Short mmCIF file of C-alpha atoms in Angstrom, two decimals:
data_model
loop_
_atom_site.label_atom_id
_atom_site.label_comp_id
_atom_site.label_asym_id
_atom_site.label_seq_id
_atom_site.Cartn_x
_atom_site.Cartn_y
_atom_site.Cartn_z
CA MET A 1 -48.98 -20.30 26.64
CA LYS A 2 -48.66 -21.15 22.96
CA LYS A 3 -49.73 -17.61 22.09
CA ASN A 4 -47.02 -16.12 24.33
CA LEU A 5 -44.39 -18.44 22.82
CA PHE A 6 -45.46 -17.38 19.33
CA PHE A 7 -45.04 -13.68 20.12
CA LEU A 8 -41.65 -14.37 21.76
CA LEU A 9 -40.40 -16.07 18.58
CA ILE A 10 -41.69 -13.17 16.47
CA PHE A 11 -39.85 -10.71 18.76
CA ILE A 12 -36.56 -12.63 18.47
CA LEU A 13 -36.85 -12.75 14.68
CA PHE A 14 -37.51 -9.01 14.66
CA LEU A 15 -34.37 -8.34 16.70
CA ASN A 16 -32.21 -10.56 14.48
CA ASN A 17 -33.52 -8.98 11.30
CA GLY A 18 -33.11 -5.49 12.75
CA PHE A 19 -29.49 -6.14 13.73
CA SER A 20 -28.57 -7.58 10.33
CA GLN A 21 -30.13 -4.61 8.57
CA ASP A 22 -28.22 -2.13 10.75
CA THR A 23 -24.89 -3.90 10.31
CA ILE A 24 -23.14 -2.58 7.20
CA ARG A 25 -20.23 -4.27 5.44
CA ARG A 26 -17.64 -2.52 3.26
CA TYR A 27 -14.50 -3.66 1.39
CA TYR A 28 -11.17 -1.80 1.18
CA ASP A 29 -7.93 -1.94 -0.79
CA ALA A 30 -4.40 -1.77 0.68
CA ASP A 31 -4.72 2.03 1.06
CA TRP A 32 -8.08 1.72 2.84
CA LYS A 33 -9.98 3.07 -0.14
CA GLU A 34 -13.42 1.54 -0.48
CA VAL A 35 -13.82 -0.92 -3.37
CA SER A 36 -16.94 -2.59 -4.72
CA ASN A 37 -15.18 -5.76 -5.90
CA LYS A 38 -14.63 -8.19 -3.04
CA ASN A 39 -11.84 -9.93 -4.97
CA ALA A 40 -9.85 -6.67 -5.06
CA ALA A 41 -10.14 -6.14 -1.31
CA ILE A 42 -7.37 -6.48 1.27
CA TYR A 43 -9.64 -5.69 4.22
CA PHE A 44 -13.34 -5.63 4.98
CA GLY A 45 -15.25 -3.86 7.71
CA LYS A 46 -18.54 -4.02 9.56
CA PHE A 47 -20.16 -1.27 11.57
CA TYR A 48 -23.35 -0.81 13.52
CA LYS A 49 -24.97 1.53 16.03
CA ASP A 50 -24.74 0.43 19.64
CA THR A 51 -26.72 1.32 22.76
CA ASN A 52 -24.35 4.23 23.56
CA LYS A 53 -25.50 5.94 20.35
CA THR A 54 -22.00 5.63 18.90
CA TRP A 55 -21.08 3.53 15.89
CA VAL A 56 -18.90 0.49 16.47
CA LYS A 57 -16.61 -0.44 13.58
CA LYS A 58 -14.77 -3.72 13.21
CA ASP A 59 -12.23 -4.15 10.42
CA TYR A 60 -10.89 -7.52 9.32
CA TYR A 61 -8.18 -8.99 7.17
CA MET A 62 -9.64 -11.05 4.32
CA THR A 63 -8.77 -14.13 6.37
CA SER A 64 -11.51 -12.90 8.80
CA GLN A 65 -8.84 -12.13 11.40
CA ILE A 66 -9.80 -8.93 13.27
CA GLN A 67 -7.71 -5.87 12.26
CA MET A 68 -9.34 -3.11 14.33
CA ILE A 69 -12.24 -2.40 16.65
CA GLY A 70 -13.23 1.12 17.65
CA ARG A 71 -16.02 3.65 18.03
CA PHE A 72 -17.10 6.62 15.93
CA LYS A 73 -19.44 9.50 16.71
CA SER A 74 -21.64 9.03 13.64
CA LYS A 75 -22.48 6.72 10.77
CA LYS A 76 -20.14 8.75 8.51
CA LEU A 77 -17.20 7.24 10.45
CA LYS A 78 -15.26 10.50 10.31
CA VAL A 79 -14.67 11.24 14.00
CA LYS A 80 -13.07 8.55 16.17
CA HIS A 81 -14.36 8.66 19.73
CA GLY A 82 -13.65 5.99 22.31
CA HIS A 83 -11.29 3.06 22.80
CA PHE A 84 -9.50 1.61 19.75
CA ILE A 85 -7.54 -1.61 19.40
CA TYR A 86 -5.57 -2.54 16.27
CA TYR A 87 -4.25 -6.03 15.51
CA HIS A 88 -1.45 -7.63 13.52
CA GLU A 89 -2.42 -10.25 10.97
CA ASN A 90 -1.34 -12.98 13.40
CA GLY A 91 -3.96 -11.79 15.90
CA GLU A 92 -1.61 -10.01 18.29
CA VAL A 93 -2.43 -6.44 19.38
CA SER A 94 -0.45 -3.82 17.42
CA LEU A 95 -1.79 -0.55 18.89
CA GLU A 96 -4.20 0.45 21.65
CA GLY A 97 -5.53 3.71 23.07
CA ASP A 98 -8.36 6.23 23.25
CA TYR A 99 -9.67 8.91 20.91
CA VAL A 100 -11.65 11.95 22.06
CA GLU A 101 -13.40 13.92 19.34
CA GLY A 102 -10.98 12.54 16.72
CA ASN A 103 -7.76 13.18 18.66
CA ARG A 104 -5.59 10.65 20.47
CA GLU A 105 -5.80 11.14 24.21
CA GLY A 106 -4.10 9.56 27.21
CA ILE A 107 -1.77 6.55 27.23
CA TRP A 108 -1.16 4.74 23.92
CA LYS A 109 0.79 1.52 23.57
CA ALA A 110 2.16 -0.13 20.42
CA PHE A 111 3.44 -3.69 20.04
CA TYR A 112 5.41 -5.80 17.57
CA ASP A 113 3.77 -8.95 16.23
CA ASN A 114 5.90 -10.97 18.67
CA LYS A 115 4.06 -9.28 21.60
CA LYS A 116 7.14 -7.20 22.49
CA PRO A 117 6.45 -3.50 23.23
CA LYS A 118 7.16 -1.03 20.41
CA SER A 119 6.30 2.30 22.05
CA GLU A 120 4.50 3.71 25.05
CA GLY A 121 3.57 7.28 25.87
CA GLN A 122 0.89 9.87 26.28
CA TYR A 123 -1.13 12.15 24.00
CA ALA A 124 -3.03 15.35 24.77
CA ASN A 125 -5.41 16.65 22.12
CA GLY A 126 -3.56 14.57 19.51
CA ASP A 127 -0.06 15.81 20.45
CA TYR A 128 2.81 13.80 21.91
CA VAL A 129 3.33 14.94 25.52
CA GLY A 130 5.28 13.77 28.55
CA HIS A 131 7.69 10.87 28.78
CA TRP A 132 7.86 8.40 25.85
CA LYS A 133 9.67 5.11 25.41
CA PHE A 134 10.45 3.30 22.15
CA PHE A 135 11.71 -0.29 21.92
CA HIS A 136 13.65 -2.55 19.57
CA GLU A 137 11.91 -5.67 18.28
CA ASN A 138 13.82 -7.81 20.78
CA GLY A 139 12.27 -5.81 23.63
CA GLU A 140 15.37 -3.76 24.46
CA LEU A 141 14.86 -0.03 24.96
CA LYS A 142 15.51 1.96 21.74
CA SER A 143 15.06 5.54 22.96
CA GLU A 144 13.40 7.53 25.71
CA GLY A 145 12.75 11.16 26.50
CA LYS A 146 10.15 13.87 26.77
CA TYR A 147 7.78 15.62 24.37
CA VAL A 148 6.29 19.08 24.87
CA GLU A 149 3.38 20.00 22.57
CA ASP A 150 4.34 17.37 19.97
CA ARG A 151 8.04 18.33 19.89
CA ILE A 152 11.04 16.48 21.30
CA HIS A 153 12.35 18.43 24.28
CA GLY A 154 14.94 17.96 27.01
CA LYS A 155 17.34 15.05 27.44
CA TRP A 156 16.98 11.98 25.17
CA VAL A 157 18.94 8.74 25.26
CA TYR A 158 19.17 6.27 22.34
CA TYR A 159 20.24 2.61 22.59
CA PHE A 160 21.49 -0.23 20.40
CA ASP A 161 19.48 -3.45 20.51
CA ASN A 162 22.13 -4.94 22.81
CA GLY A 163 21.29 -2.38 25.50
CA GLN A 164 24.38 -0.20 24.96
CA VAL A 165 23.83 3.55 24.68
CA SER A 166 24.19 4.72 21.05
CA SER A 167 23.80 8.47 21.64
CA MET A 168 22.65 11.00 24.20
CA GLY A 169 21.97 14.70 24.22
CA GLU A 170 19.45 17.46 24.63
CA TYR A 171 16.69 18.98 22.49
CA ASP A 172 15.00 22.34 22.62
CA ASN A 173 11.64 22.58 20.87
CA GLY A 174 12.59 19.79 18.46
CA TYR A 175 16.17 20.95 17.73
CA SER A 176 19.40 19.34 18.97
CA ILE A 177 21.29 21.67 21.31
CA LYS A 178 24.42 21.70 23.47
CA ASN A 179 26.74 18.69 23.75
CA TRP A 180 25.90 15.34 22.13
CA ILE A 181 27.86 12.12 22.49
CA TYR A 182 27.65 9.14 20.11
CA TYR A 183 29.01 5.64 20.77
CA HIS A 184 30.12 2.57 18.86
CA GLU A 185 28.24 -0.61 19.65
CA ASN A 186 31.17 -1.79 21.78
CA GLY A 187 30.69 1.21 24.09
CA ILE A 188 33.67 3.24 22.80
CA LYS A 189 32.92 6.89 22.03
CA LYS A 190 32.26 7.46 18.31
CA ALA A 191 31.74 11.24 18.15
CA SER A 192 31.11 14.27 20.32
CA GLY A 193 30.37 17.94 19.74
CA ASN A 194 27.90 20.76 20.20
CA TYR A 195 24.70 21.74 18.40
CA LYS A 196 22.90 25.05 18.20
CA GLU A 197 19.30 24.95 16.94
CA GLY A 198 19.96 21.59 15.28
CA GLU A 199 23.21 22.61 13.53
CA LYS A 200 26.74 21.49 14.38
CA ILE A 201 28.97 24.23 15.81
CA GLU A 202 32.57 24.54 17.00
CA THR A 203 34.85 21.47 17.14
CA TRP A 204 33.57 17.94 16.58
CA ASN A 205 35.76 14.91 17.26
CA TYR A 206 35.21 11.46 15.72
CA PHE A 207 36.84 8.22 16.88
CA TYR A 208 37.55 4.72 15.61
CA ASP A 209 36.09 1.80 17.55
CA ASN A 210 39.48 1.40 19.29
CA GLY A 211 39.22 4.91 20.77
CA VAL A 212 41.82 6.53 18.45
CA LYS A 213 40.75 9.87 16.98
CA GLN A 214 39.58 9.53 13.37
CA THR A 215 38.68 13.11 12.42
CA GLU A 216 38.62 16.56 13.95
CA GLU A 217 36.16 18.93 12.27
CA VAL A 218 35.40 22.60 12.88
CA TYR A 219 31.96 24.05 12.12
CA GLU A 220 30.64 27.59 11.86
CA GLU A 221 26.88 28.18 11.69
CA GLY A 222 26.33 24.54 10.79
CA LYS A 223 28.88 24.52 7.94
CA LEU A 224 32.13 22.54 7.92
CA VAL A 225 35.14 24.90 7.63
CA SER A 226 38.16 22.65 8.29
CA ALA A 227 39.09 19.05 9.00
CA ILE A 228 42.04 16.93 10.08
CA GLY A 229 41.92 13.17 9.51
CA TYR A 230 43.96 10.44 11.21
CA PHE A 231 44.83 6.82 10.50
CA LYS A 232 43.90 4.14 13.00
CA ASN A 233 47.53 4.13 14.21
CA GLY A 234 47.13 7.79 15.22
CA SER A 235 49.25 9.36 12.45
CA LYS A 236 47.86 12.22 10.37
CA GLN A 237 46.02 11.25 7.17
CA PHE A 238 44.87 14.59 5.69
CA THR A 239 44.18 18.27 6.36
CA GLY A 240 41.78 20.50 4.46
CA VAL A 241 39.53 23.53 4.47
CA TYR A 242 35.94 23.95 3.33
CA SER A 243 33.53 26.64 2.17
CA ASN A 244 29.77 26.17 2.31
CA GLY A 245 30.42 22.57 3.33
CA MET A 246 32.49 21.79 0.21
CA ALA A 247 36.25 21.28 -0.08
CA HIS A 248 37.71 24.68 -1.00
CA GLY A 249 41.39 25.51 -0.63
CA GLU A 250 44.53 23.48 0.06
CA PHE A 251 44.41 19.80 1.04
CA LYS A 252 47.36 17.65 2.07
CA TYR A 253 47.53 13.85 2.35
CA TRP A 254 50.01 11.57 4.15
CA ASN A 255 50.61 7.83 4.17
CA PRO A 256 50.37 5.82 7.44
CA ARG A 257 54.14 6.20 7.98
CA GLY A 258 53.86 10.02 8.04
CA ARG A 259 55.26 10.81 4.57
CA LEU A 260 53.50 13.53 2.52
CA ILE A 261 52.13 11.88 -0.63
CA GLN A 262 49.84 14.48 -2.20
CA LYS A 263 48.77 18.12 -1.99
CA GLY A 264 46.70 20.53 -4.01
CA ASN A 265 43.66 22.77 -4.09
CA TYR A 266 39.92 22.38 -4.43
CA ASP A 267 37.53 25.00 -5.74
CA GLN A 268 33.98 24.43 -4.47
CA GLY A 269 34.48 20.69 -4.27
CA LYS A 270 36.36 20.30 -7.58
CA LEU A 271 40.07 19.70 -8.14
CA ASN A 272 41.68 22.90 -9.41
CA GLY A 273 45.15 24.13 -10.32
CA THR A 274 48.34 22.14 -9.70
CA TRP A 275 48.26 18.95 -7.67
CA GLU A 276 51.50 17.27 -6.69
CA ARG A 277 51.98 13.58 -5.93
CA TYR A 278 55.23 12.45 -4.35
CA PHE A 279 57.05 9.19 -5.05
CA LYS A 280 60.43 7.79 -4.08
CA ASP A 281 61.83 8.50 -7.54
CA GLY A 282 60.25 11.90 -8.17
CA LYS A 283 57.23 14.14 -8.23
CA LEU A 284 54.16 13.98 -10.45
CA GLN A 285 52.37 17.25 -11.20
CA LEU A 286 48.78 17.22 -12.41
CA TYR A 287 46.94 20.24 -13.80
CA TYR A 288 43.21 20.63 -13.24
CA GLU A 289 40.61 23.18 -14.19
CA ASP A 290 37.10 22.98 -12.78
CA GLY A 291 37.66 19.32 -11.89
CA GLU A 292 38.96 18.31 -15.33
CA LEU A 293 42.51 16.98 -15.77
CA LEU A 294 44.27 19.07 -18.46
CA GLY A 295 47.81 17.70 -18.26
CA LYS A 296 50.49 16.11 -16.10
CA LYS A 297 54.26 16.37 -15.70
CA PHE A 298 56.72 13.80 -14.40
CA GLY A 299 60.50 13.89 -14.78
CA GLY A 300 60.45 17.01 -16.94
CA MET A 301 57.96 15.66 -19.49
CA VAL A 302 54.55 17.34 -19.91
CA ARG A 303 51.64 15.29 -21.24
CA SER A 304 48.31 16.83 -22.30
CA GLN A 305 45.08 14.96 -21.76
#
């Protein structure tokens, strides 16, 4: 009996020593680069071979709070294979899902450190696929839509953290297409217009949060070509034309009461030529070249700069 007990103790000691020898500890900096100095480490990890012939790795914050647990195919820890769980520093789960041969596969879920969901969706061979949902930190839905082979595709809807829709529209292979509508947080329409392969086309209308039109813009091949602006009372504020997205040509400006107060020309975004400003007691003329003021005239007197 004593002999059997002796051999049992020897066997237990052998197992304990074997496990401690197979368990390897490493230290890492903030970028997960291995460091030899423990005092310079932000994380540390342990890994060992389990009965499934895969290597289990557990990473920790330096407080000894678990940061990650997952499986790798070999001791080199290059290929993730199996279920992985990541943790916030407060111990709450931050991310969870499966890897197959190094690629994310199946349903993955992410969480904020307050336990609220952050995202939920599916992977296939490491690519985003199918329906995905993203959430604000307060738990309200942030956006939802479909992915096809890692690209946004089809109808997507975006939300403010109060639950109101912020924008909605359609994608094709990652590019915005067709009509999109944007909203203010109070639910009033903010903008609407069409896209083609991710670029604005045709007429776009923008609105103040009281529903009054703010700007009307016309686009050709993604470039702004003309614009009309309005005050919040609905009266016209300015008109102008553009080339290559920059102000180029005549612009006119009005005050909120509808009186013309200024007009002149731009050349590739720079003031150029004669600009006129109108006052109750006369007109001020300013002379520009390539954006630089050269002189001005008011009441018959010319002043050089």
